[in-house]
Amino acid sequence: ALPCLDGKGTVSLAEYRGKVVYLDFWASWCAPCLKAIPEIEAMRKELGGAGFQVVAVNLDQNTKKALRFLEKNPIGYPSASDPKGRLPKQFGVDTMPTSYLIDGEGVIRLVHRGFQRGDGTKLRSEIRKLLGGR
């Protein structure tokens, strides 16, 4: 569990047990994140009602920069704040953005490093497989 980026409460993966979770590590200084975030938001809107949840972890040391980024690129999923980068070390994040697709049992099924055009289509396919075709 980490504090929410907006300072209101915490974000915990445990809250989403039983759901397929897309855990996304991002930062305002990450150019590929600018491409990824709108695509991830579209996936959330499309698949969110089917047992799918997006959870983000922001790595900006200055949370004001991250909040300004989200003003221009709004999201409808929780984003935690980890300015000291503790969680990326635990997950082995070495590229930005890096995302983890986690099944309902809590098992990481896919690690997705970086983000390019067309990645959203591939990710949707993998998410649907974990959702049982829903």
Short mmCIF file of C-alpha atoms in Angstrom, two decimals:
data_model
loop_
_atom_site.label_atom_id
_atom_site.label_comp_id
_atom_site.label_asym_id
_atom_site.label_seq_id
_atom_site.Cartn_x
_atom_site.Cartn_y
_atom_site.Cartn_z
CA ALA A 1 0.00 0.00 0.00
CA LEU A 2 1.16 3.49 -0.88
CA PRO A 3 -0.32 6.96 -0.41
CA CYS A 4 -2.58 8.22 -3.19
CA LEU A 5 -0.97 10.74 -5.51
CA ASP A 6 -3.65 13.28 -4.59
CA GLY A 7 -2.89 12.79 -0.88
CA LYS A 8 -6.33 11.36 -0.10
CA GLY A 9 -6.00 7.86 1.32
CA THR A 10 -3.94 4.93 0.12
CA VAL A 11 -3.80 2.58 -2.84
CA SER A 12 -3.34 -1.12 -2.14
CA LEU A 13 -3.23 -4.05 -4.55
CA ALA A 14 -4.93 -6.16 -1.87
CA GLU A 15 -8.14 -4.17 -2.48
CA TYR A 16 -8.39 -5.75 -5.93
CA ARG A 17 -7.92 -9.43 -5.10
CA GLY A 18 -9.95 -11.56 -7.45
CA LYS A 19 -9.72 -9.02 -10.28
CA VAL A 20 -7.36 -8.85 -13.21
CA VAL A 21 -5.09 -5.89 -12.44
CA TYR A 22 -2.96 -3.81 -14.78
CA LEU A 23 -0.28 -2.25 -12.55
CA ASP A 24 1.38 0.66 -14.35
CA PHE A 25 4.54 2.47 -13.23
CA TRP A 26 4.71 5.96 -14.75
CA ALA A 27 6.23 9.43 -14.36
CA SER A 28 5.52 12.88 -15.79
CA TRP A 29 9.02 13.03 -17.33
CA CYS A 30 8.48 9.76 -19.25
CA ALA A 31 7.68 10.49 -22.91
CA PRO A 32 6.23 7.00 -23.65
CA CYS A 33 3.95 7.44 -20.61
CA LEU A 34 2.26 10.28 -22.48
CA LYS A 35 1.28 7.74 -25.17
CA ALA A 36 0.42 4.99 -22.70
CA ILE A 37 -1.85 6.78 -20.26
CA PRO A 38 -4.67 7.64 -22.70
CA GLU A 39 -4.56 4.07 -24.04
CA ILE A 40 -4.64 2.60 -20.53
CA GLU A 41 -7.59 4.86 -19.67
CA ALA A 42 -9.41 3.62 -22.79
CA MET A 43 -8.76 -0.01 -21.72
CA ARG A 44 -10.13 0.78 -18.27
CA LYS A 45 -13.30 2.26 -19.73
CA GLU A 46 -13.75 -0.66 -22.10
CA LEU A 47 -12.97 -3.55 -19.75
CA GLY A 48 -13.46 -2.14 -16.24
CA GLY A 49 -16.89 -3.63 -15.70
CA ALA A 50 -15.65 -7.13 -16.46
CA GLY A 51 -13.51 -7.68 -13.35
CA PHE A 52 -10.59 -5.57 -14.58
CA GLN A 53 -8.83 -2.82 -12.61
CA VAL A 54 -6.01 -0.44 -13.48
CA VAL A 55 -3.72 0.70 -10.67
CA ALA A 56 -0.90 3.17 -11.27
CA VAL A 57 2.24 4.06 -9.33
CA ASN A 58 3.76 7.45 -10.02
CA LEU A 59 7.51 7.82 -9.51
CA ASP A 60 7.89 11.60 -9.68
CA GLN A 61 9.90 13.02 -6.80
CA ASN A 62 7.82 16.19 -7.09
CA THR A 63 4.16 15.16 -6.91
CA LYS A 64 3.04 18.60 -8.17
CA LYS A 65 4.54 17.76 -11.58
CA ALA A 66 2.63 14.48 -11.66
CA LEU A 67 -0.64 16.19 -10.71
CA ARG A 68 -0.14 18.80 -13.46
CA PHE A 69 0.47 15.95 -15.93
CA LEU A 70 -2.84 14.35 -14.89
CA GLU A 71 -4.70 17.65 -15.27
CA LYS A 72 -3.82 17.47 -18.97
CA ASN A 73 -4.25 13.66 -19.16
CA PRO A 74 -7.04 12.72 -16.71
CA ILE A 75 -7.45 9.14 -15.55
CA GLY A 76 -10.29 7.32 -13.84
CA TYR A 77 -8.14 4.84 -11.93
CA PRO A 78 -6.13 5.21 -8.71
CA SER A 79 -2.54 6.35 -8.81
CA ALA A 80 -0.24 5.90 -5.85
CA SER A 81 2.80 8.05 -5.19
CA ASP A 82 6.22 6.49 -4.66
CA PRO A 83 8.75 9.34 -4.92
CA LYS A 84 11.51 7.26 -3.29
CA GLY A 85 11.05 4.42 -5.79
CA ARG A 86 10.66 1.62 -3.26
CA LEU A 87 8.03 -0.39 -5.14
CA PRO A 88 9.85 -0.34 -8.53
CA LYS A 89 12.85 -1.96 -6.83
CA GLN A 90 10.61 -4.75 -5.52
CA PHE A 91 9.12 -5.30 -8.99
CA GLY A 92 12.40 -4.93 -10.90
CA VAL A 93 11.29 -1.92 -12.96
CA ASP A 94 14.14 -0.96 -15.30
CA THR A 95 12.26 0.83 -18.13
CA MET A 96 9.59 3.50 -18.11
CA PRO A 97 6.76 2.86 -18.33
CA THR A 98 6.65 -0.70 -17.09
CA SER A 99 3.37 -2.48 -16.43
CA TYR A 100 2.40 -5.80 -14.92
CA LEU A 101 -0.70 -7.75 -15.82
CA ILE A 102 -1.75 -9.66 -12.70
CA ASP A 103 -4.41 -12.38 -12.70
CA GLY A 104 -7.19 -12.79 -10.14
CA GLU A 105 -4.97 -15.05 -8.03
CA GLY A 106 -2.26 -12.38 -7.76
CA VAL A 107 0.14 -14.02 -10.24
CA ILE A 108 2.01 -11.75 -12.66
CA ARG A 109 1.13 -13.06 -16.12
CA LEU A 110 2.74 -10.40 -18.32
CA VAL A 111 5.43 -7.75 -17.94
CA HIS A 112 5.13 -4.94 -20.49
CA ARG A 113 8.13 -2.60 -20.83
CA GLY A 114 7.86 0.69 -22.71
CA PHE A 115 4.90 1.67 -24.85
CA GLN A 116 4.48 1.98 -28.61
CA ARG A 117 1.63 2.41 -31.03
CA GLY A 118 -0.33 -0.84 -31.27
CA ASP A 119 0.55 -2.04 -27.76
CA GLY A 120 -2.99 -1.33 -26.54
CA THR A 121 -4.44 -3.89 -28.96
CA LYS A 122 -2.01 -6.57 -27.76
CA LEU A 123 -2.67 -5.74 -24.11
CA ARG A 124 -6.47 -5.89 -24.56
CA SER A 125 -6.09 -9.37 -26.02
CA GLU A 126 -4.05 -10.55 -23.02
CA ILE A 127 -6.48 -8.95 -20.56
CA ARG A 128 -9.46 -10.61 -22.26
CA LYS A 129 -7.73 -14.00 -22.01
CA LEU A 130 -7.31 -13.54 -18.26
CA LEU A 131 -10.93 -12.41 -17.96
CA GLY A 132 -12.03 -15.62 -19.63
CA GLY A 133 -13.05 -13.94 -22.88
CA ARG A 134 -15.38 -11.42 -21.20
#
